[in-house]
């Protein structure tokens, strides 16, 4: 069965735009993942600990036949191939972070994987790009994404005028 999933991308170390582009390229190369939409890239101050560089963030929509756990392994492998250091520090700076935000309407509560992503509605750097590509989205709890957006201050988000490159393969999903 093919499901629609959303993945949040973030980076605030090194050439962050290139790391986001690397993530897009790597997702496109997975035979069981089709990219169906890519948001603009947003720049923002770090939420949480402030003693780290500004972030670039984006959200992608995919169609996939991978299970949530296999998708997680795939996203972690992409992070590992992009100089991601796993120091155990939770809110620290990173070259590349891929978070599975939504997997159809599935709710998952496992020790290593919680979907919907628990803080997504509080994170403007997730909600704004997600809304750009899925304005009609309804979350598994029945809440409209539009209503999350209305409750989420824009903080200092700015859209870069540079876009991530990708090729739509929606028909191959
Ligand atoms: N802040 C921003 N703006 N973007 C992120 O991707 C991000 N990721 C994090 C924390 C440290 C919570 N803050 C962030 O993990």
Short mmCIF file of C-alpha atoms and ligand atoms in Angstrom, two decimals:
data_model
loop_
_atom_site.label_atom_id
_atom_site.label_comp_id
_atom_site.label_asym_id
_atom_site.label_seq_id
_atom_site.Cartn_x
_atom_site.Cartn_y
_atom_site.Cartn_z
CA UNK A 1 0.00 0.00 0.00
CA UNK A 2 1.31 3.44 -0.86
CA UNK A 3 1.01 6.04 1.87
CA UNK A 4 1.49 9.78 1.90
CA UNK A 5 4.04 10.98 4.43
CA UNK A 6 5.61 14.31 5.35
CA UNK A 7 9.23 14.78 6.39
CA UNK A 8 10.69 17.89 8.00
CA UNK A 9 14.25 18.84 6.99
CA UNK A 10 16.53 21.05 9.08
CA UNK A 11 20.17 22.10 9.13
CA UNK A 12 22.23 24.72 10.96
CA UNK A 13 25.84 23.58 10.50
CA UNK A 14 28.10 23.83 7.45
CA UNK A 15 26.55 24.52 4.04
CA UNK A 16 22.97 24.08 5.25
CA UNK A 17 21.33 24.66 1.88
CA UNK A 18 23.54 21.98 0.32
CA UNK A 19 22.69 19.55 3.14
CA UNK A 20 18.97 20.08 2.48
CA UNK A 21 19.58 19.56 -1.24
CA UNK A 22 21.57 16.38 -0.44
CA UNK A 23 18.57 15.12 1.53
CA UNK A 24 16.24 15.78 -1.41
CA UNK A 25 18.63 14.03 -3.80
CA UNK A 26 18.98 11.03 -1.47
CA UNK A 27 15.20 10.71 -0.99
CA UNK A 28 14.76 10.84 -4.77
CA UNK A 29 17.24 8.00 -5.18
CA UNK A 30 15.28 5.64 -2.93
CA UNK A 31 13.40 3.22 -5.18
CA UNK A 32 10.47 2.98 -2.77
CA UNK A 33 10.06 6.71 -2.21
CA UNK A 34 8.56 9.20 -4.65
CA UNK A 35 8.85 12.89 -3.88
CA UNK A 36 5.52 14.56 -4.56
CA UNK A 37 6.09 18.06 -3.17
CA UNK A 38 8.89 20.22 -1.75
CA UNK A 39 8.29 23.42 0.23
CA UNK A 40 10.25 26.65 0.01
CA UNK A 41 13.28 26.90 2.31
CA UNK A 42 12.79 28.96 5.47
CA UNK A 43 15.49 30.56 7.59
CA UNK A 44 14.91 31.16 11.30
CA UNK A 45 16.53 31.64 14.68
CA UNK A 46 16.87 28.43 16.67
CA UNK A 47 13.86 27.55 18.78
CA UNK A 48 15.04 26.20 22.12
CA UNK A 49 18.72 26.73 22.97
CA UNK A 50 19.83 29.98 21.31
CA UNK A 51 23.60 29.44 21.40
CA UNK A 52 23.71 27.91 17.92
CA UNK A 53 23.54 29.17 14.32
CA UNK A 54 20.30 30.02 12.49
CA UNK A 55 18.49 27.12 10.82
CA UNK A 56 17.31 26.38 7.32
CA UNK A 57 14.15 24.25 7.21
CA UNK A 58 11.85 22.75 4.59
CA UNK A 59 9.16 20.07 4.43
CA UNK A 60 8.67 17.42 1.75
CA UNK A 61 5.72 15.25 0.84
CA UNK A 62 6.46 11.71 -0.28
CA UNK A 63 4.56 8.68 -1.46
CA UNK A 64 6.08 5.47 -0.18
CA UNK A 65 5.54 1.77 0.36
CA UNK A 66 8.11 1.67 3.16
CA UNK A 67 6.87 0.91 6.67
CA UNK A 68 7.31 3.71 9.23
CA UNK A 69 10.28 1.88 10.81
CA UNK A 70 11.98 1.30 7.46
CA UNK A 71 11.36 4.92 6.53
CA UNK A 72 12.98 5.92 9.84
CA UNK A 73 16.04 3.78 9.04
CA UNK A 74 16.20 5.42 5.64
CA UNK A 75 16.03 8.97 7.06
CA UNK A 76 18.66 8.14 9.70
CA UNK A 77 20.95 6.70 7.06
CA UNK A 78 20.61 9.89 5.00
CA UNK A 79 21.51 11.93 8.12
CA UNK A 80 24.52 9.68 8.75
CA UNK A 81 25.75 10.18 5.19
CA UNK A 82 25.64 13.93 5.74
CA UNK A 83 28.07 14.28 8.61
CA UNK A 84 25.41 14.04 11.30
CA UNK A 85 27.11 13.54 14.66
CA UNK A 86 25.03 11.61 17.19
CA UNK A 87 26.35 13.12 20.40
CA UNK A 88 23.21 12.42 22.41
CA UNK A 89 22.67 16.17 22.75
CA UNK A 90 18.98 16.67 22.10
CA UNK A 91 18.61 20.26 20.98
CA UNK A 92 22.10 20.79 19.55
CA UNK A 93 23.27 22.12 16.19
CA UNK A 94 23.29 19.60 13.35
CA UNK A 95 24.26 19.30 9.69
CA UNK A 96 21.05 17.50 8.79
CA UNK A 97 17.92 16.49 10.65
CA UNK A 98 15.09 14.54 9.02
CA UNK A 99 11.91 14.14 11.07
CA UNK A 100 8.98 12.02 9.96
CA UNK A 101 6.08 14.36 10.72
CA UNK A 102 3.09 12.39 9.44
CA UNK A 103 2.52 8.96 7.93
CA UNK A 104 -1.00 8.96 6.49
CA UNK A 105 -3.28 9.24 9.54
CA UNK A 106 -1.29 6.66 11.46
CA UNK A 107 -0.50 7.27 15.13
CA UNK A 108 2.71 5.61 16.35
CA UNK A 109 4.10 5.68 19.87
CA UNK A 110 7.30 3.68 19.92
CA UNK A 111 10.45 4.41 21.91
CA UNK A 112 12.34 5.55 18.81
CA UNK A 113 9.47 6.82 16.67
CA UNK A 114 6.51 9.02 17.57
CA UNK A 115 4.14 10.07 14.75
CA UNK A 116 2.67 12.65 14.40
CA UNK A 117 5.86 14.37 15.44
CA UNK A 118 5.07 15.48 19.00
CA UNK A 119 6.02 19.15 18.74
CA UNK A 120 5.15 19.83 15.13
CA UNK A 121 2.22 22.12 15.89
CA UNK A 122 4.37 24.30 18.15
CA UNK A 123 7.11 24.70 15.58
CA UNK A 124 6.62 27.49 13.10
CA UNK A 125 9.57 26.16 11.08
CA UNK A 126 7.51 23.00 10.49
CA UNK A 127 3.97 24.35 10.24
CA UNK A 128 4.65 27.15 7.75
CA UNK A 129 6.46 25.05 5.13
CA UNK A 130 3.99 22.19 5.66
CA UNK A 131 1.10 24.58 5.06
CA UNK A 132 2.78 25.78 1.85
CA UNK A 133 2.55 22.29 0.34
CA UNK A 134 -0.56 20.91 2.11
CA UNK A 135 -2.93 23.74 3.07
CA UNK A 136 -5.95 21.42 3.26
CA UNK A 137 -4.25 18.89 5.55
CA UNK A 138 -6.17 17.49 8.50
CA UNK A 139 -4.07 15.97 11.30
CA UNK A 140 -4.81 12.52 12.76
CA UNK A 141 -6.45 14.21 15.79
CA UNK A 142 -8.96 15.87 13.44
CA UNK A 143 -7.44 19.35 13.73
CA UNK A 144 -7.00 21.32 10.53
CA UNK A 145 -3.43 22.36 9.72
CA UNK A 146 -4.83 25.82 8.98
CA UNK A 147 -5.94 26.09 12.58
CA UNK A 148 -2.47 25.02 13.84
CA UNK A 149 -0.99 27.73 11.67
CA UNK A 150 -3.35 30.33 13.13
CA UNK A 151 -2.16 29.32 16.64
CA UNK A 152 1.53 29.34 15.71
CA UNK A 153 3.39 32.66 15.77
CA UNK A 154 5.47 33.23 12.67
CA UNK A 155 8.51 34.09 14.86
CA UNK A 156 11.20 35.39 12.56
CA UNK A 157 10.77 33.01 9.64
CA UNK A 158 11.96 34.28 6.28
CA UNK A 159 11.69 32.48 2.95
CA UNK A 160 14.92 32.12 0.98
CA UNK A 161 14.72 33.14 -2.65
CA UNK A 162 16.70 30.01 -3.52
CA UNK A 163 14.67 26.83 -4.10
CA UNK A 164 15.56 23.19 -3.67
CA UNK A 165 15.80 21.28 -6.95
CA UNK A 166 13.69 18.16 -7.42
CA UNK A 167 11.78 16.23 -10.03
CA UNK A 168 8.18 15.22 -9.53
CA UNK A 169 7.66 11.48 -9.88
CA UNK A 170 4.12 11.37 -8.51
CA UNK A 171 2.91 9.04 -11.24
CA UNK A 172 5.54 6.43 -10.35
CA UNK A 173 4.49 6.02 -6.70
N1 LIG B 1 14.94 25.68 15.52
C1 LIG B 1 14.75 25.96 14.23
N2 LIG B 1 14.48 27.21 13.86
N3 LIG B 1 14.78 24.97 13.28
C2 LIG B 1 15.04 23.68 13.62
O1 LIG B 1 15.08 22.79 12.74
C3 LIG B 1 15.26 23.37 14.97
N4 LIG B 1 15.51 22.08 15.38
C4 LIG B 1 15.68 21.79 16.66
C5 LIG B 1 15.60 22.82 17.75
C6 LIG B 1 16.88 22.83 18.54
C7 LIG B 1 14.42 22.46 18.63
N5 LIG B 1 15.38 24.15 17.24
C8 LIG B 1 15.20 24.42 15.92
O2 LIG B 1 15.91 20.53 17.01
#
